[in-house]
XYZ file of C-alpha atoms in Angstrom:
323
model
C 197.839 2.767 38.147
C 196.305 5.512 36.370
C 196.934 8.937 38.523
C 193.647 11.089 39.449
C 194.273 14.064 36.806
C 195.402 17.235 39.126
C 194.553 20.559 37.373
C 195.665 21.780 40.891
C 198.909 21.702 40.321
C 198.995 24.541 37.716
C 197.434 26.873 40.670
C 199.384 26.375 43.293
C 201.274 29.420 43.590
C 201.003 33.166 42.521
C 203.966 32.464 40.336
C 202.470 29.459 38.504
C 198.334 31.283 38.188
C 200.219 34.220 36.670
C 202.601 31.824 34.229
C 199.590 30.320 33.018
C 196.964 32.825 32.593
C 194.980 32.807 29.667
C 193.933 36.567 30.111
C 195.789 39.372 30.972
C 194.805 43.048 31.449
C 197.609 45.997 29.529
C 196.633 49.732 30.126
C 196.719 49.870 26.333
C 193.636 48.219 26.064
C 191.853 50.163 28.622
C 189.925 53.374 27.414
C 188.246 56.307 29.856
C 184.780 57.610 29.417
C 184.802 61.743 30.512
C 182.566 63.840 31.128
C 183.093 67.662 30.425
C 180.299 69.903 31.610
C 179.688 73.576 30.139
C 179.827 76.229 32.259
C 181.303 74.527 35.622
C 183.613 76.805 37.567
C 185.091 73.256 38.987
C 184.897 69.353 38.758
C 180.918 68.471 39.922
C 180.841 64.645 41.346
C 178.108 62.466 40.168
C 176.608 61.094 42.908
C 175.716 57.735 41.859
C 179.381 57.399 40.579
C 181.477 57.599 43.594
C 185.081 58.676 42.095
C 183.320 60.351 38.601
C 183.286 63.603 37.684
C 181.760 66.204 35.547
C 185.204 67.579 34.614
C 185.513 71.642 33.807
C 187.562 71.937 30.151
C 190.725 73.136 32.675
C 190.406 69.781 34.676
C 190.162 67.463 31.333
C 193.889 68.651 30.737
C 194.654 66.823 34.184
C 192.814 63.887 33.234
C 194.278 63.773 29.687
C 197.699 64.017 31.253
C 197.216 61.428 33.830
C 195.700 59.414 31.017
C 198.807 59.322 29.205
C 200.673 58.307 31.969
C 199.199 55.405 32.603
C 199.299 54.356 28.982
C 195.976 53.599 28.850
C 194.861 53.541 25.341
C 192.560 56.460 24.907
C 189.466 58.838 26.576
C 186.022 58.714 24.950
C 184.316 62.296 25.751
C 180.909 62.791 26.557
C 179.732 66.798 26.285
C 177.232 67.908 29.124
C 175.651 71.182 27.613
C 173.724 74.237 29.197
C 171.414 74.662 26.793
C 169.611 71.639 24.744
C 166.927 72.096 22.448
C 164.664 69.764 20.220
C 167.468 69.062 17.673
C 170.379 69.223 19.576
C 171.846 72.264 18.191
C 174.931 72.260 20.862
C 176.112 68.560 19.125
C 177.194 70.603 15.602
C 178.220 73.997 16.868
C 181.996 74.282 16.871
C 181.875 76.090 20.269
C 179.739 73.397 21.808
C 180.873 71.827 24.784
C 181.843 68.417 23.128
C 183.888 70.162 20.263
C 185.540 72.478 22.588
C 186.773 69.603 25.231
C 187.578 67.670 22.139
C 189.802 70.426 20.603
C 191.327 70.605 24.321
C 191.924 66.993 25.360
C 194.063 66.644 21.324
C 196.518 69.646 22.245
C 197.055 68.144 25.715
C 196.851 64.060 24.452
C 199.507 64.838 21.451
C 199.960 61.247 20.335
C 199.994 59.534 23.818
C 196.800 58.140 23.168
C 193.389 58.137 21.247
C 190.815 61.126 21.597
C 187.494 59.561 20.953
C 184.156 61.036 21.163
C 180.818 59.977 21.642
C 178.287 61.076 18.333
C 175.001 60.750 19.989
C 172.575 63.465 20.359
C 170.577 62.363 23.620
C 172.984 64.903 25.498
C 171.953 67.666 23.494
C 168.306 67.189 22.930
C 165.533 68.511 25.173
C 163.424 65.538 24.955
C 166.590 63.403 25.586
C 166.712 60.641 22.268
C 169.176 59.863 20.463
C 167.714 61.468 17.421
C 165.177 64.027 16.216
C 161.674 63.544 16.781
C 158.699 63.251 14.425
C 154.749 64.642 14.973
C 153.965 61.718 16.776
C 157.132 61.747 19.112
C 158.833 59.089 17.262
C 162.304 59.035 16.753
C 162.575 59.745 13.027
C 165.826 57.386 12.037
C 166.394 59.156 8.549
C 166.181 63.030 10.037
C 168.433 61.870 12.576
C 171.281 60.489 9.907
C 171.294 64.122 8.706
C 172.032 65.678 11.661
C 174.572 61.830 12.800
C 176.272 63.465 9.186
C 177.129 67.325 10.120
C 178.231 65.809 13.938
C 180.676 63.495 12.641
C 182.103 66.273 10.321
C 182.100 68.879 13.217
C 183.925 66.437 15.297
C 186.251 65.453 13.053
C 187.131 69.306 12.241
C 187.675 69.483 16.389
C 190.521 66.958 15.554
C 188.753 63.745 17.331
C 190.955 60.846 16.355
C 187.920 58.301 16.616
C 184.247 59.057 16.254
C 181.994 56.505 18.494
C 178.320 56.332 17.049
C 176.348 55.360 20.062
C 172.854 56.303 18.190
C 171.641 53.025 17.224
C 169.510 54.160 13.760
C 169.744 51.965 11.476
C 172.129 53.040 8.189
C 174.194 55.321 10.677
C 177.896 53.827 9.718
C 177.261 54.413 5.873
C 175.670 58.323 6.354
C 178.446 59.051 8.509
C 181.244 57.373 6.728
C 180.123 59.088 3.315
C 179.619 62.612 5.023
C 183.002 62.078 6.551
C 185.221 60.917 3.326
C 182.936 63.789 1.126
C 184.563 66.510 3.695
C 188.072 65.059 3.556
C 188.184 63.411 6.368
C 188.363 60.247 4.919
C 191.037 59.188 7.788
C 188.989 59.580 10.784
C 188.126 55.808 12.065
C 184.276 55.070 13.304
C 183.348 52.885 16.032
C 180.046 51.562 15.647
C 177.864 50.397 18.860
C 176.823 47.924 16.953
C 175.247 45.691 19.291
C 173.526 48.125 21.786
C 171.012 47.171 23.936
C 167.988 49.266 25.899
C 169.238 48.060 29.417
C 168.050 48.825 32.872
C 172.359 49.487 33.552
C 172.688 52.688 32.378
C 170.641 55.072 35.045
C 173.992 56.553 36.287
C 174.988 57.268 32.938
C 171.938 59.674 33.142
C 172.782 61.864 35.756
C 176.335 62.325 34.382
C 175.263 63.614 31.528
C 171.884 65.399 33.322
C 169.647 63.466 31.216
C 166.593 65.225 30.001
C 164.984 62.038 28.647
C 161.107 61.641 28.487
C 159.715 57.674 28.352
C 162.692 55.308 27.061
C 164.609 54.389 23.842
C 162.945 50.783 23.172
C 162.336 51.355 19.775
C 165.867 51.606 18.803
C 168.079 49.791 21.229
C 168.153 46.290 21.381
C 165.916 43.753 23.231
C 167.998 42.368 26.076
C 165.599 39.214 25.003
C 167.747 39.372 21.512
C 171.163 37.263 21.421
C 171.219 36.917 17.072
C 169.766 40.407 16.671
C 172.635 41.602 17.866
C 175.067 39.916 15.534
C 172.982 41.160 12.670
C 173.677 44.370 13.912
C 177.578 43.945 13.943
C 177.025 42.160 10.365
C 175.424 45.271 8.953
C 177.428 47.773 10.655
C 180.911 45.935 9.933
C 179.603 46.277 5.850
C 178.747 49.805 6.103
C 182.179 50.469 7.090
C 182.750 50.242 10.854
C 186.491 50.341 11.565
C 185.392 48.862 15.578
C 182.575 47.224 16.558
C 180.946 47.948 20.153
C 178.946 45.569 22.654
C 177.027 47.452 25.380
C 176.632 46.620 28.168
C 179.827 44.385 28.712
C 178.819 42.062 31.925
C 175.082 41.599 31.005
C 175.976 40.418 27.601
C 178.984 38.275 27.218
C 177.340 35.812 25.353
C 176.637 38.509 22.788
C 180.479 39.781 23.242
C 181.643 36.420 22.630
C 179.610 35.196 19.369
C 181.020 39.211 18.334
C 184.798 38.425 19.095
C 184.384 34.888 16.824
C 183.375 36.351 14.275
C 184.336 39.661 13.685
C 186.996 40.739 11.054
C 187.607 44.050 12.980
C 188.446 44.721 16.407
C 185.411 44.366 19.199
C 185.269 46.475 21.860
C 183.072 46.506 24.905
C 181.809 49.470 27.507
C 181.183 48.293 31.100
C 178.374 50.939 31.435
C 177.211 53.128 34.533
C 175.190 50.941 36.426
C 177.832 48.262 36.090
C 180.409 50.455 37.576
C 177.914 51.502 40.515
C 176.873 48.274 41.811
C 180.380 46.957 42.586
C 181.041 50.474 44.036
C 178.242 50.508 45.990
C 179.101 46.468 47.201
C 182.639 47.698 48.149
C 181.395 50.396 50.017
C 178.808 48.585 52.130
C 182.174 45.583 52.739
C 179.819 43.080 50.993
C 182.868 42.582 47.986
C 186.388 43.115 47.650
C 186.404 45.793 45.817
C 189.920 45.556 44.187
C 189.138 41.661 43.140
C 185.650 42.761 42.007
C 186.775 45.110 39.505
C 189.876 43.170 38.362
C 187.748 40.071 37.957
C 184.738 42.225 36.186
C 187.650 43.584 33.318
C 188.677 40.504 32.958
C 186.077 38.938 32.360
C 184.890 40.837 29.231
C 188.654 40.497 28.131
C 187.772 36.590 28.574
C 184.568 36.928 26.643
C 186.734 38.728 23.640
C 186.811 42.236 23.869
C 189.788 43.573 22.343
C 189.695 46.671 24.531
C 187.365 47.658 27.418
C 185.854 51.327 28.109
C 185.743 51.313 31.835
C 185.331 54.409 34.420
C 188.058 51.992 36.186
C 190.556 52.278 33.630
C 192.864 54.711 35.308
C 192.709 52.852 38.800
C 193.465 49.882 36.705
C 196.293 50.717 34.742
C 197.955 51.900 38.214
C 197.231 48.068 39.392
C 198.546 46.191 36.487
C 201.464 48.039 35.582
């Protein structure tokens, strides 16, 4: 007699699931986005973020220390200005918010873990793109390169250890890997968001960094429609000299995270973006979800897709759980 094949047996106890998982979550692959607002006499919370802040440059030092703690593997740090205007001026000046929180968070990080920041202008800008506009109010992609070129250089000079272009212009990897090894900083890593999408996920995102945008950013970021588009993106970005590849969103696009992971020669990473984050907050809160399974199931499933690490707004809750 030929026995009924039993699966079950592997998942019958705690012990046994955790013997045999094929995923596992280590703070080291775990990275923080933060949020450092000019001129803020104290950490502002972002109200469709429950547990996020708008951190003061005095109340990055905690994070950065409670960071390193954890052993989580690095912050990614987003600069909310006071001023903006139509080029973002505030993204190259050495006193800028960004450069100053960067130059903070490497004296208090030492080498406990990765200081990362976000080369985007849409913070900085008036109008709220990703890149200097044209006459007609188009984003000009080759305009924008030039200024992509003197932010990666000013944020390399602020000591960030890993420079995350989030701009999605085409050629952006090559400008700013040639303006970086021309200045001697031929060291400093990129991480390209390769495979970025224009997604309906990131409102949140918005007010944390107070957002000034006018229409939407379809002309650059991906279709969500597009599932090869986006792995010509990684193809081009990984031969202009990406050191990392992104995916963003994570949960929305694990099909697109997964073809990434098979075929990538350097390490994918994925960002499980603002609105992702807010939805199972705002499920836990209303006791429609667990909220401890939700999140521990979200992370691992875009570890199970193939993300090599995961930016997450989580990732300090996290690290506490899986220690």
């Amino acid at each position: 007699m030929i026995d009924t094949p039993r699966p079950r047996r592997l998942r019958a106890t705690p012990a046994l699931r955790r013997l045999v998982a094929e995923t596992r979550l280590h703070p080291a692959e775990l990275i923080l986005p933060v949020f450092v607002r000019e001129g803020a006499g104290a950490p502002v919370p972002i109200s469709s973020m429950p547990g996020v802040l708008q951190h003061t440059t005095d109340s990055l030092k905690r994070v950065v220390a409670d960071a390193a703690a954890a052993g989580i593997g690095g912050l990614m740090l987003f600069g909310v200005p006071e001023h903006k205007d139509a080029v973002g001026s505030g993204a190259t000046d050495p006193d800028g918010i960004l450069n100053v929180a960067t130059r903070v968070a490497v004296a208090e990080a030492g080498d406990a873990l990765v200081v990362q920041t976000d080369l985007c202008l849409d913070e900085f800008t008036d109008h709220g793109h990703c890149g200097v506009l044209d006459a007609d109010g188009y984003v000009d992609n080759d305009a924008t390169l030039d200024r992509y070129r003197e932010m990666g250089v000013a944020q390399a000079a602020a000591g960030s250890q890993l420079l995350g272009l989030s701009g999605m212009m085409d050629g952006q990897v090559a400008a700013v890997r040639d303006a970086l090894d021309d200045a001697g900083y031929a060291n400093t890593p990129i991480l390209a968001y390769a495979a970025k999408y224009a997604s309906a996920f990131y409102g949140p995102f918005r007010e944390a960094v107070q957002s000034s945008l006018q229409g939407d950013r379809r002309t650059y970021q991906q279709d969500p429609a597009n599932r090869r588009e986006g792995a010509r993106e990684l193809d081009l970005d990984i031969a202009e000299g990406a050191d990392i590849v992104m995916v963003k969103p994570a949960m929305s696009y694990l099909d697109v995270l997964a073809d990434a992971a098979a075929s990538s020669p350097v390490p994918v990473w994925a960002y499980q973006v603002s609105g992702e984050y807010a939805m199972i907050e705002a499920a836990a809160a209303h006791g429609w979800i667990d909220r401890r399974r939700a999140i521990e199931e979200s992370v691992v499933s875009i570890r199970r897709a193939g993300a090599d690490a995961v930016l997450t707004y989580w990732a300090l809750e996290l690290a506490e759980w899986i220690r």
